[in-house]
Every structure is written in C-alpha cells, then in structure tokens.
Amino acid sequence: MAVTWTIPSMDRDIIQGDKADVVTTIHWTASETDSDGNSGSSYGSVSVTLGSGAFVAYADISEDVAIGWAKDALGSDQVTAIEADIANQITEMKTPTVASGVSW
C-alpha cells in the first residue's frame, strides 16, 4: 500500500491584490492501512503563497493540485518524514514496543 494524501479544507483570502479566492493555507491528512487492518495517520496544515506560477481559480483547483501544492510547501524531506512516521505507526501496531495498563 501507499500513503494516501487528502485535503479536507483550504483557507483562502477573498481578495488578494488583483486576484479573488486565493488559497493561503492547505489542511492535509495522510494515512495508510495495511492488509491486516493496521493503520497510521498524520495531519497538519501548511501555508502557501500566490507565487509566480499560473494562477488557478479557486473553483478550478482539484484535490490533486492542492495535494501537490501542500507537498511542495512541506518539501520533499518533510513529506518523506511524514510517510516514514506513518510506516512506523503501522510497525508499532504490528509489533508493539510499549504497553500501558495496570497489573491487577
């Protein structure tokens, strides 16, 4: 399996300069579930700027585009770290190294 990234929400400025509905923050989730039902997840938000690229109207932004923007803003090292942490969560579920409870 692979980590699945989704975008549950985006914050935007109604007006920013001469542009309307400019995305400023992308809220993301990343998760994975293995074939045994063990899962891991992470969530967060990242600021994005209008930048010098071609402007995409808010109504035309697809989730794939927003995921790309979020990953670009996070940077490849952070994306790799997030996905490694999710893999570690799944490994911990399969072979726990810590436990809690009481002895009675």
mmCIF file of N, CA and C in Angstrom:
data_model
loop_
_atom_site.group_PDB
_atom_site.id
_atom_site.type_symbol
_atom_site.label_atom_id
_atom_site.label_comp_id
_atom_site.label_asym_id
_atom_site.label_seq_id
_atom_site.Cartn_x
_atom_site.Cartn_y
_atom_site.Cartn_z
ATOM 1 N N MET A 1 0.842 -1.178 0.000
ATOM 2 C CA MET A 1 0.000 0.000 0.000
ATOM 3 C C MET A 1 0.888 1.242 0.000
ATOM 4 N N ALA A 2 0.266 2.339 -0.162
ATOM 5 C CA ALA A 2 0.970 3.616 -0.149
ATOM 6 C C ALA A 2 0.182 4.609 0.685
ATOM 7 N N VAL A 3 0.865 5.611 1.146
ATOM 8 C CA VAL A 3 0.209 6.660 1.921
ATOM 9 C C VAL A 3 -0.735 7.435 1.007
ATOM 10 N N THR A 4 -1.944 7.654 1.500
ATOM 11 C CA THR A 4 -2.945 8.424 0.773
ATOM 12 C C THR A 4 -3.030 9.814 1.391
ATOM 13 N N TRP A 5 -2.864 10.820 0.556
ATOM 14 C CA TRP A 5 -2.971 12.207 0.989
ATOM 15 C C TRP A 5 -4.331 12.746 0.574
ATOM 16 N N THR A 6 -4.984 13.479 1.477
ATOM 17 C CA THR A 6 -6.257 14.124 1.162
ATOM 18 C C THR A 6 -6.237 15.552 1.709
ATOM 19 N N ILE A 7 -7.137 16.351 1.180
ATOM 20 C CA ILE A 7 -7.255 17.748 1.607
ATOM 21 C C ILE A 7 -8.681 17.963 2.123
ATOM 22 N N PRO A 8 -8.864 18.027 3.453
ATOM 23 C CA PRO A 8 -10.212 18.245 3.977
ATOM 24 C C PRO A 8 -10.677 19.704 3.914
ATOM 25 N N SER A 9 -9.705 20.647 3.833
ATOM 26 C CA SER A 9 -10.104 22.056 3.845
ATOM 27 C C SER A 9 -8.954 22.932 3.344
ATOM 28 N N MET A 10 -9.321 24.090 2.794
ATOM 29 C CA MET A 10 -8.343 25.105 2.405
ATOM 30 C C MET A 10 -8.863 26.462 2.857
ATOM 31 N N ASP A 11 -7.978 27.272 3.422
ATOM 32 C CA ASP A 11 -8.323 28.647 3.777
ATOM 33 C C ASP A 11 -7.950 29.532 2.588
ATOM 34 N N ARG A 12 -8.709 30.610 2.402
ATOM 35 C CA ARG A 12 -8.412 31.495 1.283
ATOM 36 C C ARG A 12 -8.754 32.933 1.627
ATOM 37 N N ASP A 13 -8.028 33.828 0.966
ATOM 38 C CA ASP A 13 -8.355 35.247 1.015
ATOM 39 C C ASP A 13 -9.390 35.504 -0.074
ATOM 40 N N ILE A 14 -10.466 36.182 0.277
ATOM 41 C CA ILE A 14 -11.493 36.507 -0.711
ATOM 42 C C ILE A 14 -10.901 37.400 -1.802
ATOM 43 N N ILE A 15 -10.088 38.368 -1.405
ATOM 44 C CA ILE A 15 -9.387 39.245 -2.339
ATOM 45 C C ILE A 15 -7.932 39.332 -1.882
ATOM 46 N N GLN A 16 -7.012 39.158 -2.828
ATOM 47 C CA GLN A 16 -5.585 39.338 -2.554
ATOM 48 C C GLN A 16 -4.993 40.034 -3.778
ATOM 49 N N GLY A 17 -4.717 41.323 -3.627
ATOM 50 C CA GLY A 17 -4.253 42.106 -4.774
ATOM 51 C C GLY A 17 -5.347 42.162 -5.827
ATOM 52 N N ASP A 18 -5.007 41.748 -7.035
ATOM 53 C CA ASP A 18 -5.998 41.753 -8.115
ATOM 54 C C ASP A 18 -6.613 40.375 -8.337
ATOM 55 N N LYS A 19 -6.392 39.458 -7.413
ATOM 56 C CA LYS A 19 -6.923 38.095 -7.525
ATOM 57 C C LYS A 19 -8.025 37.866 -6.501
ATOM 58 N N ALA A 20 -8.948 36.971 -6.833
ATOM 59 C CA ALA A 20 -10.041 36.614 -5.916
ATOM 60 C C ALA A 20 -9.896 35.160 -5.506
ATOM 61 N N ASP A 21 -10.304 34.858 -4.269
ATOM 62 C CA ASP A 21 -10.293 33.487 -3.743
ATOM 63 C C ASP A 21 -8.914 32.840 -3.872
ATOM 64 N N VAL A 22 -7.929 33.433 -3.202
ATOM 65 C CA VAL A 22 -6.547 32.963 -3.245
ATOM 66 C C VAL A 22 -6.296 32.055 -2.041
ATOM 67 N N VAL A 23 -5.921 30.817 -2.296
ATOM 68 C CA VAL A 23 -5.645 29.858 -1.227
ATOM 69 C C VAL A 23 -4.414 30.306 -0.445
ATOM 70 N N THR A 24 -4.536 30.312 0.887
ATOM 71 C CA THR A 24 -3.441 30.726 1.761
ATOM 72 C C THR A 24 -2.941 29.599 2.660
ATOM 73 N N THR A 25 -3.829 28.676 3.009
ATOM 74 C CA THR A 25 -3.469 27.561 3.885
ATOM 75 C C THR A 25 -4.167 26.304 3.396
ATOM 76 N N ILE A 26 -3.411 25.218 3.354
ATOM 77 C CA ILE A 26 -3.974 23.925 2.969
ATOM 78 C C ILE A 26 -3.893 23.002 4.175
ATOM 79 N N HIS A 27 -5.022 22.453 4.571
ATOM 80 C CA HIS A 27 -5.100 21.481 5.656
ATOM 81 C C HIS A 27 -5.074 20.096 5.008
ATOM 82 N N TRP A 28 -4.168 19.247 5.452
ATOM 83 C CA TRP A 28 -3.965 17.953 4.806
ATOM 84 C C TRP A 28 -4.039 16.804 5.812
ATOM 85 N N THR A 29 -4.347 15.633 5.308
ATOM 86 C CA THR A 29 -4.232 14.392 6.078
ATOM 87 C C THR A 29 -3.477 13.398 5.216
ATOM 88 N N ALA A 30 -2.729 12.544 5.872
ATOM 89 C CA ALA A 30 -2.011 11.470 5.202
ATOM 90 C C ALA A 30 -2.253 10.207 6.019
ATOM 91 N N SER A 31 -2.610 9.117 5.351
ATOM 92 C CA SER A 31 -2.913 7.891 6.086
ATOM 93 C C SER A 31 -2.626 6.666 5.232
ATOM 94 N N GLU A 32 -2.477 5.552 5.921
ATOM 95 C CA GLU A 32 -2.261 4.272 5.252
ATOM 96 C C GLU A 32 -2.803 3.167 6.149
ATOM 97 N N THR A 33 -3.358 2.156 5.535
ATOM 98 C CA THR A 33 -3.822 0.962 6.234
ATOM 99 C C THR A 33 -3.251 -0.245 5.510
ATOM 100 N N ASP A 34 -2.609 -1.145 6.273
ATOM 101 C CA ASP A 34 -2.044 -2.321 5.621
ATOM 102 C C ASP A 34 -3.108 -3.406 5.448
ATOM 103 N N SER A 35 -2.727 -4.513 4.851
ATOM 104 C CA SER A 35 -3.684 -5.577 4.547
ATOM 105 C C SER A 35 -4.242 -6.255 5.804
ATOM 106 N N ASP A 36 -3.577 -6.067 6.952
ATOM 107 C CA ASP A 36 -4.058 -6.639 8.212
ATOM 108 C C ASP A 36 -4.945 -5.665 8.994
ATOM 109 N N GLY A 37 -5.169 -4.485 8.442
ATOM 110 C CA GLY A 37 -6.008 -3.505 9.114
ATOM 111 C C GLY A 37 -5.262 -2.567 10.039
ATOM 112 N N ASN A 38 -3.936 -2.681 10.117
ATOM 113 C CA ASN A 38 -3.142 -1.761 10.927
ATOM 114 C C ASN A 38 -3.028 -0.444 10.176
ATOM 115 N N SER A 39 -3.176 0.663 10.894
ATOM 116 C CA SER A 39 -3.163 1.946 10.200
ATOM 117 C C SER A 39 -2.327 2.978 10.944
ATOM 118 N N GLY A 40 -1.952 3.990 10.189
ATOM 119 C CA GLY A 40 -1.237 5.126 10.737
ATOM 120 C C GLY A 40 -1.707 6.360 10.015
ATOM 121 N N SER A 41 -1.571 7.507 10.669
ATOM 122 C CA SER A 41 -2.021 8.737 10.025
ATOM 123 C C SER A 41 -1.293 9.943 10.593
ATOM 124 N N SER A 42 -1.398 11.031 9.855
ATOM 125 C CA SER A 42 -0.850 12.299 10.277
ATOM 126 C C SER A 42 -1.717 13.390 9.662
ATOM 127 N N TYR A 43 -1.728 14.535 10.282
ATOM 128 C CA TYR A 43 -2.489 15.648 9.720
ATOM 129 C C TYR A 43 -1.778 16.943 10.063
ATOM 130 N N GLY A 44 -2.068 17.960 9.305
ATOM 131 C CA GLY A 44 -1.458 19.250 9.570
ATOM 132 C C GLY A 44 -1.953 20.278 8.581
ATOM 133 N N SER A 45 -1.319 21.421 8.610
ATOM 134 C CA SER A 45 -1.644 22.477 7.668
ATOM 135 C C SER A 45 -0.352 23.156 7.259
ATOM 136 N N VAL A 46 -0.391 23.750 6.077
ATOM 137 C CA VAL A 46 0.786 24.417 5.554
ATOM 138 C C VAL A 46 0.351 25.677 4.821
ATOM 139 N N SER A 47 1.106 26.730 5.012
ATOM 140 C CA SER A 47 0.829 27.986 4.322
ATOM 141 C C SER A 47 1.344 27.915 2.901
ATOM 142 N N VAL A 48 0.598 28.499 1.997
ATOM 143 C CA VAL A 48 1.020 28.593 0.608
ATOM 144 C C VAL A 48 0.886 30.046 0.167
ATOM 145 N N THR A 49 1.674 30.429 -0.821
ATOM 146 C CA THR A 49 1.624 31.787 -1.333
ATOM 147 C C THR A 49 1.231 31.763 -2.800
ATOM 148 N N LEU A 50 0.776 32.889 -3.268
ATOM 149 C CA LEU A 50 0.323 33.009 -4.646
ATOM 150 C C LEU A 50 1.442 32.657 -5.616
ATOM 151 N N GLY A 51 2.664 33.061 -5.343
ATOM 152 C CA GLY A 51 3.808 32.698 -6.166
ATOM 153 C C GLY A 51 3.761 33.289 -7.566
ATOM 154 N N SER A 52 4.712 32.865 -8.382
ATOM 155 C CA SER A 52 4.837 33.430 -9.723
ATOM 156 C C SER A 52 4.259 32.520 -10.802
ATOM 157 N N GLY A 53 3.793 31.342 -10.415
ATOM 158 C CA GLY A 53 3.221 30.412 -11.393
ATOM 159 C C GLY A 53 1.864 30.877 -11.883
ATOM 160 N N ALA A 54 1.305 30.118 -12.783
ATOM 161 C CA ALA A 54 -0.014 30.436 -13.321
ATOM 162 C C ALA A 54 -1.055 30.339 -12.207
ATOM 163 N N PHE A 55 -1.879 31.351 -12.077
ATOM 164 C CA PHE A 55 -2.932 31.379 -11.068
ATOM 165 C C PHE A 55 -4.026 30.384 -11.438
ATOM 166 N N VAL A 56 -4.496 29.647 -10.451
ATOM 167 C CA VAL A 56 -5.604 28.709 -10.652
ATOM 168 C C VAL A 56 -6.784 29.233 -9.851
ATOM 169 N N ALA A 57 -7.886 29.474 -10.532
ATOM 170 C CA ALA A 57 -9.088 29.940 -9.856
ATOM 171 C C ALA A 57 -9.529 28.910 -8.820
ATOM 172 N N TYR A 58 -9.979 29.396 -7.670
ATOM 173 C CA TYR A 58 -10.377 28.511 -6.568
ATOM 174 C C TYR A 58 -11.327 27.406 -7.030
ATOM 175 N N ALA A 59 -12.306 27.758 -7.815
ATOM 176 C CA ALA A 59 -13.305 26.774 -8.275
ATOM 177 C C ALA A 59 -12.687 25.706 -9.181
ATOM 178 N N ASP A 60 -11.508 25.985 -9.725
ATOM 179 C CA ASP A 60 -10.855 25.048 -10.643
ATOM 180 C C ASP A 60 -9.759 24.217 -9.993
ATOM 181 N N ILE A 61 -9.524 24.412 -8.701
ATOM 182 C CA ILE A 61 -8.471 23.663 -8.007
ATOM 183 C C ILE A 61 -8.977 22.258 -7.705
ATOM 184 N N SER A 62 -8.274 21.263 -8.195
ATOM 185 C CA SER A 62 -8.621 19.870 -7.888
ATOM 186 C C SER A 62 -7.871 19.443 -6.627
ATOM 187 N N GLU A 63 -8.320 18.366 -6.033
ATOM 188 C CA GLU A 63 -7.621 17.862 -4.847
ATOM 189 C C GLU A 63 -6.196 17.468 -5.199
ATOM 190 N N ASP A 64 -5.973 16.883 -6.373
ATOM 191 C CA ASP A 64 -4.620 16.514 -6.781
ATOM 192 C C ASP A 64 -3.700 17.727 -6.850
ATOM 193 N N VAL A 65 -4.205 18.841 -7.380
ATOM 194 C CA VAL A 65 -3.413 20.072 -7.443
ATOM 195 C C VAL A 65 -3.106 20.557 -6.030
ATOM 196 N N ALA A 66 -4.106 20.567 -5.158
ATOM 197 C CA ALA A 66 -3.905 21.033 -3.780
ATOM 198 C C ALA A 66 -2.919 20.141 -3.033
ATOM 199 N N ILE A 67 -2.968 18.834 -3.260
ATOM 200 C CA ILE A 67 -2.002 17.917 -2.635
ATOM 201 C C ILE A 67 -0.601 18.252 -3.121
ATOM 202 N N GLY A 68 -0.462 18.495 -4.416
ATOM 203 C CA GLY A 68 0.844 18.873 -4.957
ATOM 204 C C GLY A 68 1.366 20.149 -4.332
ATOM 205 N N TRP A 69 0.496 21.150 -4.178
ATOM 206 C CA TRP A 69 0.903 22.400 -3.539
ATOM 207 C C TRP A 69 1.323 22.170 -2.089
ATOM 208 N N ALA A 70 0.541 21.363 -1.371
ATOM 209 C CA ALA A 70 0.867 21.095 0.034
ATOM 210 C C ALA A 70 2.210 20.380 0.148
ATOM 211 N N LYS A 71 2.424 19.370 -0.679
ATOM 212 C CA LYS A 71 3.698 18.644 -0.644
ATOM 213 C C LYS A 71 4.858 19.543 -1.036
ATOM 214 N N ASP A 72 4.664 20.392 -2.027
ATOM 215 C CA ASP A 72 5.717 21.334 -2.417
ATOM 216 C C ASP A 72 6.049 22.275 -1.275
ATOM 217 N N ALA A 73 5.018 22.774 -0.585
ATOM 218 C CA ALA A 73 5.228 23.696 0.531
ATOM 219 C C ALA A 73 5.924 23.000 1.706
ATOM 220 N N LEU A 74 5.578 21.728 1.937
ATOM 221 C CA LEU A 74 6.226 20.967 3.003
ATOM 222 C C LEU A 74 7.678 20.663 2.659
ATOM 223 N N GLY A 75 7.936 20.375 1.405
ATOM 224 C CA GLY A 75 9.274 19.977 0.972
ATOM 225 C C GLY A 75 9.416 18.471 0.995
ATOM 226 N N SER A 76 10.249 17.957 0.115
ATOM 227 C CA SER A 76 10.366 16.500 -0.030
ATOM 228 C C SER A 76 10.878 15.816 1.235
ATOM 229 N N ASP A 77 11.788 16.469 1.971
ATOM 230 C CA ASP A 77 12.288 15.853 3.210
ATOM 231 C C ASP A 77 11.175 15.691 4.237
ATOM 232 N N GLN A 78 10.319 16.703 4.380
ATOM 233 C CA GLN A 78 9.223 16.625 5.350
ATOM 234 C C GLN A 78 8.176 15.604 4.908
ATOM 235 N N VAL A 79 7.873 15.560 3.614
ATOM 236 C CA VAL A 79 6.918 14.563 3.106
ATOM 237 C C VAL A 79 7.442 13.165 3.394
ATOM 238 N N THR A 80 8.726 12.940 3.130
ATOM 239 C CA THR A 80 9.338 11.642 3.408
ATOM 240 C C THR A 80 9.264 11.315 4.893
ATOM 241 N N ALA A 81 9.520 12.305 5.757
ATOM 242 C CA ALA A 81 9.464 12.089 7.208
ATOM 243 C C ALA A 81 8.050 11.751 7.666
ATOM 244 N N ILE A 82 7.052 12.427 7.112
ATOM 245 C CA ILE A 82 5.650 12.155 7.471
ATOM 246 C C ILE A 82 5.287 10.734 7.076
ATOM 247 N N GLU A 83 5.641 10.340 5.867
ATOM 248 C CA GLU A 83 5.301 8.999 5.394
ATOM 249 C C GLU A 83 6.072 7.929 6.169
ATOM 250 N N ALA A 84 7.319 8.219 6.570
ATOM 251 C CA ALA A 84 8.084 7.278 7.392
ATOM 252 C C ALA A 84 7.453 7.132 8.776
ATOM 253 N N ASP A 85 6.964 8.235 9.344
ATOM 254 C CA ASP A 85 6.295 8.179 10.648
ATOM 255 C C ASP A 85 5.036 7.322 10.573
ATOM 256 N N ILE A 86 4.292 7.433 9.491
ATOM 257 C CA ILE A 86 3.087 6.614 9.318
ATOM 258 C C ILE A 86 3.465 5.144 9.229
ATOM 259 N N ALA A 87 4.521 4.826 8.492
ATOM 260 C CA ALA A 87 5.002 3.436 8.407
ATOM 261 C C ALA A 87 5.420 2.939 9.786
ATOM 262 N N ASN A 88 6.067 3.807 10.576
ATOM 263 C CA ASN A 88 6.468 3.425 11.938
ATOM 264 C C ASN A 88 5.259 3.176 12.833
ATOM 265 N N GLN A 89 4.204 3.956 12.668
ATOM 266 C CA GLN A 89 2.974 3.737 13.446
ATOM 267 C C GLN A 89 2.411 2.346 13.146
ATOM 268 N N ILE A 90 2.416 1.970 11.872
ATOM 269 C CA ILE A 90 1.894 0.662 11.476
ATOM 270 C C ILE A 90 2.771 -0.449 12.047
ATOM 271 N N THR A 91 4.081 -0.264 11.976
ATOM 272 C CA THR A 91 5.011 -1.253 12.538
ATOM 273 C C THR A 91 4.788 -1.404 14.038
ATOM 274 N N GLU A 92 4.576 -0.300 14.730
ATOM 275 C CA GLU A 92 4.337 -0.332 16.183
ATOM 276 C C GLU A 92 3.048 -1.085 16.499
ATOM 277 N N MET A 93 2.040 -0.951 15.654
ATOM 278 C CA MET A 93 0.794 -1.696 15.875
ATOM 279 C C MET A 93 1.010 -3.197 15.692
ATOM 280 N N LYS A 94 1.833 -3.559 14.715
ATOM 281 C CA LYS A 94 2.094 -4.978 14.433
ATOM 282 C C LYS A 94 2.953 -5.614 15.522
ATOM 283 N N THR A 95 3.975 -4.900 15.943
ATOM 284 C CA THR A 95 4.918 -5.423 16.937
ATOM 285 C C THR A 95 5.168 -4.346 17.989
ATOM 286 N N PRO A 96 4.265 -4.224 18.949
ATOM 287 C CA PRO A 96 4.363 -3.147 19.942
ATOM 288 C C PRO A 96 5.659 -3.215 20.753
ATOM 289 N N THR A 97 6.202 -2.036 21.028
ATOM 290 C CA THR A 97 7.388 -1.938 21.872
ATOM 291 C C THR A 97 7.070 -1.298 23.219
ATOM 292 N N VAL A 98 5.853 -0.788 23.369
ATOM 293 C CA VAL A 98 5.402 -0.206 24.625
ATOM 294 C C VAL A 98 3.983 -0.667 24.913
ATOM 295 N N ALA A 99 3.615 -0.625 26.173
ATOM 296 C CA ALA A 99 2.268 -1.004 26.576
ATOM 297 C C ALA A 99 1.886 -0.188 27.804
ATOM 298 N N SER A 100 0.609 -0.123 28.096
ATOM 299 C CA SER A 100 0.167 0.558 29.306
ATOM 300 C C SER A 100 -0.954 -0.258 29.940
ATOM 301 N N GLY A 101 -1.285 0.086 31.125
ATOM 302 C CA GLY A 101 -2.343 -0.616 31.837
ATOM 303 C C GLY A 101 -1.982 -0.780 33.295
ATOM 304 N N VAL A 102 -2.688 -1.666 33.948
ATOM 305 C CA VAL A 102 -2.396 -1.990 35.339
ATOM 306 C C VAL A 102 -2.246 -3.491 35.467
ATOM 307 N N SER A 103 -1.579 -3.904 36.509
ATOM 308 C CA SER A 103 -1.270 -5.336 36.658
ATOM 309 C C SER A 103 -2.365 -6.129 37.376
ATOM 310 N N TRP A 104 -3.411 -5.498 37.801
ATOM 311 C CA TRP A 104 -4.460 -6.243 38.519
ATOM 312 C C TRP A 104 -5.696 -6.446 37.725
#
